Coordinates of N, CA, C and O in Angstrom, one line a residue:
X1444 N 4.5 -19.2 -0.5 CA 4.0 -17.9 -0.5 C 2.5 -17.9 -0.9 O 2.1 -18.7 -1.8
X1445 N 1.7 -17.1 -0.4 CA 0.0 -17.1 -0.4 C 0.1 -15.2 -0.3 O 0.8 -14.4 0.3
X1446 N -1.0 -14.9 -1.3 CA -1.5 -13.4 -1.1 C -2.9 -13.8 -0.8 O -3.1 -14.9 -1.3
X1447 N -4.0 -13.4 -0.1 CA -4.8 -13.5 0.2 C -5.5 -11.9 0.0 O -5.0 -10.8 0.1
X1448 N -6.8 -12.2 -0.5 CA -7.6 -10.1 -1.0 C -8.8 -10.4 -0.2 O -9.6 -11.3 -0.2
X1449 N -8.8 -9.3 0.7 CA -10.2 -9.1 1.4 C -10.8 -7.9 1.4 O -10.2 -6.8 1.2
X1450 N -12.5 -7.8 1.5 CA -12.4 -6.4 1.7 C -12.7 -5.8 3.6 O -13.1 -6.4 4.6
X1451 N -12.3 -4.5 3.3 CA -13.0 -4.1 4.6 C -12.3 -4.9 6.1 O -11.3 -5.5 5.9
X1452 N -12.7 -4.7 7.4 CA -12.0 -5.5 8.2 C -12.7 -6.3 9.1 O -13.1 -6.2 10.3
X1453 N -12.9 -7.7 7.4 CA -13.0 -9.0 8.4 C -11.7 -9.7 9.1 O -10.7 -9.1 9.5
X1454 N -11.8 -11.1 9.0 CA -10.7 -11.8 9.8 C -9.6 -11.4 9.5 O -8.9 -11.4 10.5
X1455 N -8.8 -10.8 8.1 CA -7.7 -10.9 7.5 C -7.4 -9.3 7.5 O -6.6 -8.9 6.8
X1456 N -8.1 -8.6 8.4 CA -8.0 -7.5 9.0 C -6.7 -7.3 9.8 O -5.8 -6.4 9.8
X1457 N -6.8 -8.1 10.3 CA -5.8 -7.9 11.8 C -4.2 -9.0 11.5 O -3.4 -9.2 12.3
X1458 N -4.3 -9.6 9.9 CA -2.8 -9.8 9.8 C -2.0 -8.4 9.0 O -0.9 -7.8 9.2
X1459 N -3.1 -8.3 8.2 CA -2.5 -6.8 8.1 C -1.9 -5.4 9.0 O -1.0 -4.6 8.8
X1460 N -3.1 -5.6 10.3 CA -3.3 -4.4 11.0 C -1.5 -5.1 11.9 O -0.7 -4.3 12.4
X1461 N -1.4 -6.1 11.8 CA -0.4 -7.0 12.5 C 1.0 -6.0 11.5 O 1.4 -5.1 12.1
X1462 N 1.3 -6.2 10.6 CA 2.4 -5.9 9.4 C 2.1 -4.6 9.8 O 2.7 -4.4 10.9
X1463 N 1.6 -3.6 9.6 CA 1.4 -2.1 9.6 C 1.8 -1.5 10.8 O 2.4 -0.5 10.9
X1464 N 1.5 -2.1 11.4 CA 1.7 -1.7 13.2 C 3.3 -1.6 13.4 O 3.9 -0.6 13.8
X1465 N 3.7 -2.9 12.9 CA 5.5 -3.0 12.9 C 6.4 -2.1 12.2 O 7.6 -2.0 12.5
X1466 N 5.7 -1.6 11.0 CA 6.3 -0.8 9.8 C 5.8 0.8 10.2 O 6.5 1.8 10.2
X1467 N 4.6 0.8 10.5 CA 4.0 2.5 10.4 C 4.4 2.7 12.0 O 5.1 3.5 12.6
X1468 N 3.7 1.9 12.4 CA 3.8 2.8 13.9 C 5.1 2.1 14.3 O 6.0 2.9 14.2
X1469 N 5.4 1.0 14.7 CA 6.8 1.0 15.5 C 8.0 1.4 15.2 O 8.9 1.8 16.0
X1470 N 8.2 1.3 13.6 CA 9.8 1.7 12.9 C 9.5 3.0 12.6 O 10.3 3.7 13.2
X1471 N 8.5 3.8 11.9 CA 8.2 4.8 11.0 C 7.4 6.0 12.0 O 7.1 7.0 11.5
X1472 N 7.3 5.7 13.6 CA 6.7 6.3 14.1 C 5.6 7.2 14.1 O 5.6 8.2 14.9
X1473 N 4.3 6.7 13.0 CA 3.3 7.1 13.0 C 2.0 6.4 14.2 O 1.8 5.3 14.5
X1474 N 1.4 7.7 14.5 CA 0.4 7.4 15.6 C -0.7 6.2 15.0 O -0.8 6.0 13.7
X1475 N -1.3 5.3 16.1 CA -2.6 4.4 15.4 C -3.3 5.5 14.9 O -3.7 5.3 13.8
X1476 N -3.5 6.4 15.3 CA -4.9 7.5 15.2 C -4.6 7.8 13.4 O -5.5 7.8 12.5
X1477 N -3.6 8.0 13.2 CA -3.1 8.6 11.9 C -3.0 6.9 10.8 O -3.6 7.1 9.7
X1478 N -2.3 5.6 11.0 CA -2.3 4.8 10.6 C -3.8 3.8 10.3 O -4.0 3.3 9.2
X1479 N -4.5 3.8 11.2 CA -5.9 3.2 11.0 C -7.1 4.1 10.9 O -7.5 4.9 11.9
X1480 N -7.6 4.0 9.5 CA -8.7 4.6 9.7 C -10.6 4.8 9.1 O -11.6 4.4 9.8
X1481 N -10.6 5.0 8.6 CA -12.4 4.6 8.3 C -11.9 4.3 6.9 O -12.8 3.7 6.3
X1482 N -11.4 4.5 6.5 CA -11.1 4.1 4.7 C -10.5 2.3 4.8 O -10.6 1.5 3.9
X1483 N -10.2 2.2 5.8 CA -9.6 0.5 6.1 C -11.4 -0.3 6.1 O -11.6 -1.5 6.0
X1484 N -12.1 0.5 6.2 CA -13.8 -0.6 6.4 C -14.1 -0.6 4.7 O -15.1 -1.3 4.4
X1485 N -13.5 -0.2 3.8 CA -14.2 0.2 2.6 C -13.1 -0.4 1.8 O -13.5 -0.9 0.7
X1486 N -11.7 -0.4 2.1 CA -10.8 -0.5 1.5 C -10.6 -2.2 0.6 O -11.6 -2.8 0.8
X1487 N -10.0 -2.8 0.0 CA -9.5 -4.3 -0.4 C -8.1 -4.1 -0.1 O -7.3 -3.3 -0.5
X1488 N -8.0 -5.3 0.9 CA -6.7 -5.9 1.2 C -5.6 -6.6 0.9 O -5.7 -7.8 0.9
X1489 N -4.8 -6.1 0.6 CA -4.0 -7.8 0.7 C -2.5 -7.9 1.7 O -1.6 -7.2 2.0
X1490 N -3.1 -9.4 1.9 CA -1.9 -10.3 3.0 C -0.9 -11.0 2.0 O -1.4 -11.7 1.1
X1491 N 0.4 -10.9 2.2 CA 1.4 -12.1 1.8 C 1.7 -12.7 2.9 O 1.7 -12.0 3.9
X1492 N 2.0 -14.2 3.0 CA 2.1 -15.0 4.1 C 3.0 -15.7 3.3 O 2.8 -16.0 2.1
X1493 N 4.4 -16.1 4.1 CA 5.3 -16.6 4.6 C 5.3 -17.9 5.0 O 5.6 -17.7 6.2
X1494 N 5.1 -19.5 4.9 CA 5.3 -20.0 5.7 C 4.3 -19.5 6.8 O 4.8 -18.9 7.8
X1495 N 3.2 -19.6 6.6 CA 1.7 -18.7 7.4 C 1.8 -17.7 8.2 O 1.0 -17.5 9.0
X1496 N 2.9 -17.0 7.9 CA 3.0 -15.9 8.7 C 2.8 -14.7 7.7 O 3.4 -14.8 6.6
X1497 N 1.9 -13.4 8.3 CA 2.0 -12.5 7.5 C 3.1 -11.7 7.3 O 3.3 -11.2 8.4
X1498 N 4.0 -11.4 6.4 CA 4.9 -10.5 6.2 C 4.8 -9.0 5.2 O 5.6 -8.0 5.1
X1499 N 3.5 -9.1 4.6 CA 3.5 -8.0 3.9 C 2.2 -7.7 3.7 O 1.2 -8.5 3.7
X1500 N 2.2 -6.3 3.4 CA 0.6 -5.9 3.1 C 0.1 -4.8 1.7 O 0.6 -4.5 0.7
X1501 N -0.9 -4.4 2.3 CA -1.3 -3.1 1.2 C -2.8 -3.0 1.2 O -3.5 -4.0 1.6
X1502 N -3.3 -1.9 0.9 CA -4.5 -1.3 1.0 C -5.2 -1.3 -0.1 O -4.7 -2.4 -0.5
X1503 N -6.1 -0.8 -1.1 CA -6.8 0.0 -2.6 C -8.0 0.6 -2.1 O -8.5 0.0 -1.3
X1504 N -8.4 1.5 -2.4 CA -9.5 2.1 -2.4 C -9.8 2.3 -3.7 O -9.0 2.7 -4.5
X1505 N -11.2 2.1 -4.2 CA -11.7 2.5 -5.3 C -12.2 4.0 -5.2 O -13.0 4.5 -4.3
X1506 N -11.8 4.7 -6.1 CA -12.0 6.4 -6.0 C -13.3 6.7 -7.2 O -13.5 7.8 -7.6
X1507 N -13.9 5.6 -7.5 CA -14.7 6.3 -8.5 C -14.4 6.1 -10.1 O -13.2 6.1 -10.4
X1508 N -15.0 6.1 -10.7 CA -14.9 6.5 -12.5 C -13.4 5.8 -13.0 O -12.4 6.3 -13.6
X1509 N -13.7 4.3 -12.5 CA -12.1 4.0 -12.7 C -10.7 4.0 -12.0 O -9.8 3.2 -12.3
X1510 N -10.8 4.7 -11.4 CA -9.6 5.4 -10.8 C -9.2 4.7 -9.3 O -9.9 5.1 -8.4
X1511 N -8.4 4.0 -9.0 CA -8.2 3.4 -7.7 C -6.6 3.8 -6.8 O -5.5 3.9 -7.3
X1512 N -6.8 3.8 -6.0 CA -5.7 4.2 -4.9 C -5.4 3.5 -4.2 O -6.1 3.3 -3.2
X1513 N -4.0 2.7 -4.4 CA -3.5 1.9 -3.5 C -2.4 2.4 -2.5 O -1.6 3.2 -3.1
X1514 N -2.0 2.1 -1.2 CA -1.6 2.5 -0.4 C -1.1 1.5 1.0 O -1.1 0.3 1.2
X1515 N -0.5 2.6 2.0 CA -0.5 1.2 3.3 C 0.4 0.5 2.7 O 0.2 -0.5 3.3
X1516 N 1.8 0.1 1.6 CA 2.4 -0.7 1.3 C 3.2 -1.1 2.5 O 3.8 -0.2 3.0
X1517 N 3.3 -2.1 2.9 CA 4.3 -2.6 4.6 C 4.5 -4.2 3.9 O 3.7 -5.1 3.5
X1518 N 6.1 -4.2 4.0 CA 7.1 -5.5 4.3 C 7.7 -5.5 5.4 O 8.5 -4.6 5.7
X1519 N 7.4 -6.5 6.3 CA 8.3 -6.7 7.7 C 9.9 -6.4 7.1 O 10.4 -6.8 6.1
X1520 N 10.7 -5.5 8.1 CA 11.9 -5.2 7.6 C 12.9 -6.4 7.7 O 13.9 -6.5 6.9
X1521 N 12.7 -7.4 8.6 CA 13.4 -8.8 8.1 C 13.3 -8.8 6.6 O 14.3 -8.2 6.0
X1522 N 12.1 -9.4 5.8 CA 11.7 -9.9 4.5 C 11.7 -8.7 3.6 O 10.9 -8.8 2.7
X1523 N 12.7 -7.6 3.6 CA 12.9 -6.6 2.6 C 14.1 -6.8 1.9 O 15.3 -6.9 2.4
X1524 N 13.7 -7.0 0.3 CA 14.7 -6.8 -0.8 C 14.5 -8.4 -1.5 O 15.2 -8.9 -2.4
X1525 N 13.2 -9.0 -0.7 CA 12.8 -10.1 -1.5 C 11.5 -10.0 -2.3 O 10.7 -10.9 -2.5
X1526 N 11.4 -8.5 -2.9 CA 10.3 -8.1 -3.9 C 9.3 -8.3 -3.7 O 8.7 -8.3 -4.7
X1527 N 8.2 -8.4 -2.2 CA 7.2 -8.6 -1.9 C 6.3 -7.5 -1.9 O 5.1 -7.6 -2.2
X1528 N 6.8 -6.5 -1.5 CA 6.2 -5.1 -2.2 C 5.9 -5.1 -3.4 O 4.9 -4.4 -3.7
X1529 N 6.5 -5.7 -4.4 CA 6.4 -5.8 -5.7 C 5.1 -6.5 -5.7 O 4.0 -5.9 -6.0
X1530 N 5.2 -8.0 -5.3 CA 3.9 -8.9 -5.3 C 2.3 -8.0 -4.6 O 1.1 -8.1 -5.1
X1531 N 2.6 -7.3 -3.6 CA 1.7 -6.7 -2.7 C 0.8 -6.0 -3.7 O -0.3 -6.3 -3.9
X1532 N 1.6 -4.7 -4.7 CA 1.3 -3.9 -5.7 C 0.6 -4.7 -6.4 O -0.6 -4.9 -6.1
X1533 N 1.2 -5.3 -7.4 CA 0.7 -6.3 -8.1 C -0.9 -7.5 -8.3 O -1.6 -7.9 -9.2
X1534 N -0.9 -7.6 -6.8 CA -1.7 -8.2 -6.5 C -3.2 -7.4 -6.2 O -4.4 -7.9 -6.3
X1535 N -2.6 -6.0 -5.8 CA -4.0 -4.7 -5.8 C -4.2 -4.8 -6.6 O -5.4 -5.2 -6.7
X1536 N -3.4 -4.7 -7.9 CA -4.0 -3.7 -9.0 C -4.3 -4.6 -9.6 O -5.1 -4.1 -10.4
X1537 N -4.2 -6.5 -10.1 CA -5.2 -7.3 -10.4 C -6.4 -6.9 -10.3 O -7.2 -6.6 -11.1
X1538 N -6.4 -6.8 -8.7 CA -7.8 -6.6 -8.2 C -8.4 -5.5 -8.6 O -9.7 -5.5 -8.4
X1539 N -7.9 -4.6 -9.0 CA -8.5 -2.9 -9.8 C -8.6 -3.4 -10.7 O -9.8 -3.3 -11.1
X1540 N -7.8 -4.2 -11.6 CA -8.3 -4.1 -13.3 C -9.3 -4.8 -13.4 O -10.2 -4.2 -14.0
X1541 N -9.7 -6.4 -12.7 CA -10.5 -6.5 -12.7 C -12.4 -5.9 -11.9 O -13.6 -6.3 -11.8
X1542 N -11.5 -4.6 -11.6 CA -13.2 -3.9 -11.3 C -12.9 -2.7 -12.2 O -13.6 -1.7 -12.1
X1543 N -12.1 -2.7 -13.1 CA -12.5 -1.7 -13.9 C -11.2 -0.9 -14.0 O -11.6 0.0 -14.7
X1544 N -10.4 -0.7 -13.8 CA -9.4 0.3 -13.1 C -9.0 0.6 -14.8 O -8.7 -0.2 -15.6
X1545 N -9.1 2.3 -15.0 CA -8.1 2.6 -15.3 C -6.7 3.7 -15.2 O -5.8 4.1 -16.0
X1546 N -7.0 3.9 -14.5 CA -5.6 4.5 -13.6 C -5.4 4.0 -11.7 O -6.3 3.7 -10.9
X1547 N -4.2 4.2 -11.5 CA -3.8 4.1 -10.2 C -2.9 5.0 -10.0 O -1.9 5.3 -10.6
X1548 N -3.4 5.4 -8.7 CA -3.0 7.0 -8.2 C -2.2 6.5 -6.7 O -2.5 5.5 -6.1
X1549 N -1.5 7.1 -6.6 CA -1.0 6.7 -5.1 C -0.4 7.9 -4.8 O -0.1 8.6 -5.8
X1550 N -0.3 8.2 -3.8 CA 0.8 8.8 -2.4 C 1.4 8.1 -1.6 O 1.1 7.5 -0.6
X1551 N 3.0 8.5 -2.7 CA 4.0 7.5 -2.0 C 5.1 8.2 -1.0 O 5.2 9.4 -1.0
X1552 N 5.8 7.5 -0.2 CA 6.3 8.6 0.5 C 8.1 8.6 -0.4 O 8.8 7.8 -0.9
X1553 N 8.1 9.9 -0.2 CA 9.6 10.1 -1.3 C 10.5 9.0 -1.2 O 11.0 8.7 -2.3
X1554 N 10.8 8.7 -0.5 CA 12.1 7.6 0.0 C 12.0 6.1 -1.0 O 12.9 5.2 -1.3
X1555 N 10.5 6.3 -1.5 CA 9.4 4.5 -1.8 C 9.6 5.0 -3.7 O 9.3 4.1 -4.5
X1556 N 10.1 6.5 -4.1 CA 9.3 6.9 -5.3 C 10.3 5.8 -6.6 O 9.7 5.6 -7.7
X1557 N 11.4 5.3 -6.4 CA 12.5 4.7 -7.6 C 11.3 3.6 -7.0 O 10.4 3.5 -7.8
X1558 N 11.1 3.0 -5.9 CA 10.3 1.5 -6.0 C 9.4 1.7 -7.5 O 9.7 1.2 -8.6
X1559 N 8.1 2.8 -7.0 CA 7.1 2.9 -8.3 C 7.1 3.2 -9.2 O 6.2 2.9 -10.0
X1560 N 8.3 4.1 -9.5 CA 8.2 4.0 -10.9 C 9.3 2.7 -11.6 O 9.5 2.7 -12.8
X1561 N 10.0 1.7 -10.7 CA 10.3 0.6 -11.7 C 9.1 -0.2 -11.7 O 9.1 -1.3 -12.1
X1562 N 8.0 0.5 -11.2 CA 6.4 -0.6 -11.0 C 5.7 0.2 -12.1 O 4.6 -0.3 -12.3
X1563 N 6.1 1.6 -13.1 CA 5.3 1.7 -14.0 C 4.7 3.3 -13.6 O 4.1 4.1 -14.2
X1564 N 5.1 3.2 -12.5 CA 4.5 4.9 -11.4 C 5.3 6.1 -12.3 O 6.3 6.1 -12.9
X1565 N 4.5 7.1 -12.1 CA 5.0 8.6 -12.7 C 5.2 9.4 -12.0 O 4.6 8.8 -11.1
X1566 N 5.6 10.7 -11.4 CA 5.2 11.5 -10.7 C 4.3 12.6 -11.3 O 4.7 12.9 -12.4
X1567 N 2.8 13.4 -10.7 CA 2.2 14.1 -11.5 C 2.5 15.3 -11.3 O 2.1 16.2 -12.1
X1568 N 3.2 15.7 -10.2 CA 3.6 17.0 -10.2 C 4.9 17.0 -9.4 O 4.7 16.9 -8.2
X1569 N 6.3 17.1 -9.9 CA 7.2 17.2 -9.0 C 7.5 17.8 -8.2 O 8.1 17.6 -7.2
X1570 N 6.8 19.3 -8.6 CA 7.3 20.3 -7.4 C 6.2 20.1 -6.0 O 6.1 20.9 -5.1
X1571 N 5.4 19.0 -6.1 CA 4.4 18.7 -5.2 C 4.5 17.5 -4.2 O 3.9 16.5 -4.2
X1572 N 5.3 18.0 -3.5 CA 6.1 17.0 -2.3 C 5.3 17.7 -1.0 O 5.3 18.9 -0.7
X1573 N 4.6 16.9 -0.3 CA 3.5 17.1 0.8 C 4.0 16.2 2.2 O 4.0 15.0 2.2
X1574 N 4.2 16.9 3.3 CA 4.2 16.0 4.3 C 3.1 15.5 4.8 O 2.3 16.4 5.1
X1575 N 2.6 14.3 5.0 CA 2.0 13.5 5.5 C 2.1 12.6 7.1 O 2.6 11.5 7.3
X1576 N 1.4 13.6 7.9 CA 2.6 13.0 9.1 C 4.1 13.8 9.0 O 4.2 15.0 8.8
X1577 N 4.9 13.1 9.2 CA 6.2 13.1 9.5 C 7.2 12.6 8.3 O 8.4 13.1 8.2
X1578 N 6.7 11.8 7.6 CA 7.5 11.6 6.2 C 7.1 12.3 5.5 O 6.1 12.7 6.1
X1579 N 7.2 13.0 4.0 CA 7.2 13.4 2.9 C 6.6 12.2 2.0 O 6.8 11.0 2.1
X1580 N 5.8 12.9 1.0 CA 5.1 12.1 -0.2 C 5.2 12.9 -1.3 O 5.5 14.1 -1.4
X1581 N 4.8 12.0 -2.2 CA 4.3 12.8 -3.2 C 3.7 11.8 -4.2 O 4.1 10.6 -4.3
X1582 N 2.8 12.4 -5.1 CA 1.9 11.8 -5.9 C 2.5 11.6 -6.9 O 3.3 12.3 -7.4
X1583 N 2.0 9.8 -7.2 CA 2.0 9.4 -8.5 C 1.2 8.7 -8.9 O 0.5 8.2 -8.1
X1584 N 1.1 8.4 -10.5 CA 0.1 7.7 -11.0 C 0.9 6.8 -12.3 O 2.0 6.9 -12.8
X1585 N -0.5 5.9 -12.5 CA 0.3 4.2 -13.5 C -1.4 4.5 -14.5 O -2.5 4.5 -13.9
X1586 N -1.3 4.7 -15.6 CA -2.6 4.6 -16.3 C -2.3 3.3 -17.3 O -1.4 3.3 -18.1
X1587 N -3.2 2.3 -17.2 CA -4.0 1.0 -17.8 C -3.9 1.7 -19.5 O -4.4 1.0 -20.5

């Protein structure tokens, strides 16, 4: 197993955009238009590779004054319930603490919310469940 952190979309662009594609748009039925977008040029990545194959991914955006937003979480549904979502998370928010991070904010989609909070996640407003697309989310946060 290898996680690999990039930012923006150089080479290590398109194993991700590879994992997302399979998870958002082909299983989850979200449009590219809605799945890729200008926050992926700004964003830090990360790849888990398999035996050199990508199987999982994730997004962060730095929001400012500390505060970072990770997102995009995708496990090939073969490789689900071997905690790589866990590693994916994990491997962001390294990468936040070391620029500073102290909180992490996410929009997760309801179905994902028992994942984050055994990762430490809260919800900040429960009665604040927002469709995004076609699945349901809702906000939570992990403060450092």
């Amino acid at each position: 197993m290898e996680i690999r952190i990039f930012t923006g979309r150089d080479a290590g662009f398109e194993d991700a955009k590879k994992v997302r594609t399979a998870v958002f748009i082909e299983e989850q039925g979200y449009s590219a238009d809605m799945e890729f977008d200008a926050e992926d040029g700004m964003a830090t990545h990360a790849v888990l590779y398999l035996d050199g194959a990508p199987v999982a991914t994730g997004r962060m955006l730095d929001l400012g004054g500390g505060v970072f937003k990770p997102g995009r979480i995708a496990v090939l549904k073969a490789r689900r319930g071997e905690h790589l979502g866990e590693k994916i998370v994990a491997a962001l928010m390294d990468e936040g603490i070391k620029k500073g991070a102290k909180e992490f904010h996410i929009s997760a989609q309801t179905q994902a919310r028992g994942f984050y909070e055994k990762l430490g996640y809260t919800c900040v407003d429960e009665s604040n469940v927002y469709p995004d697309g076609h699945i349901p989310h809702i906000d939570m946060i992990k403060r450092i």
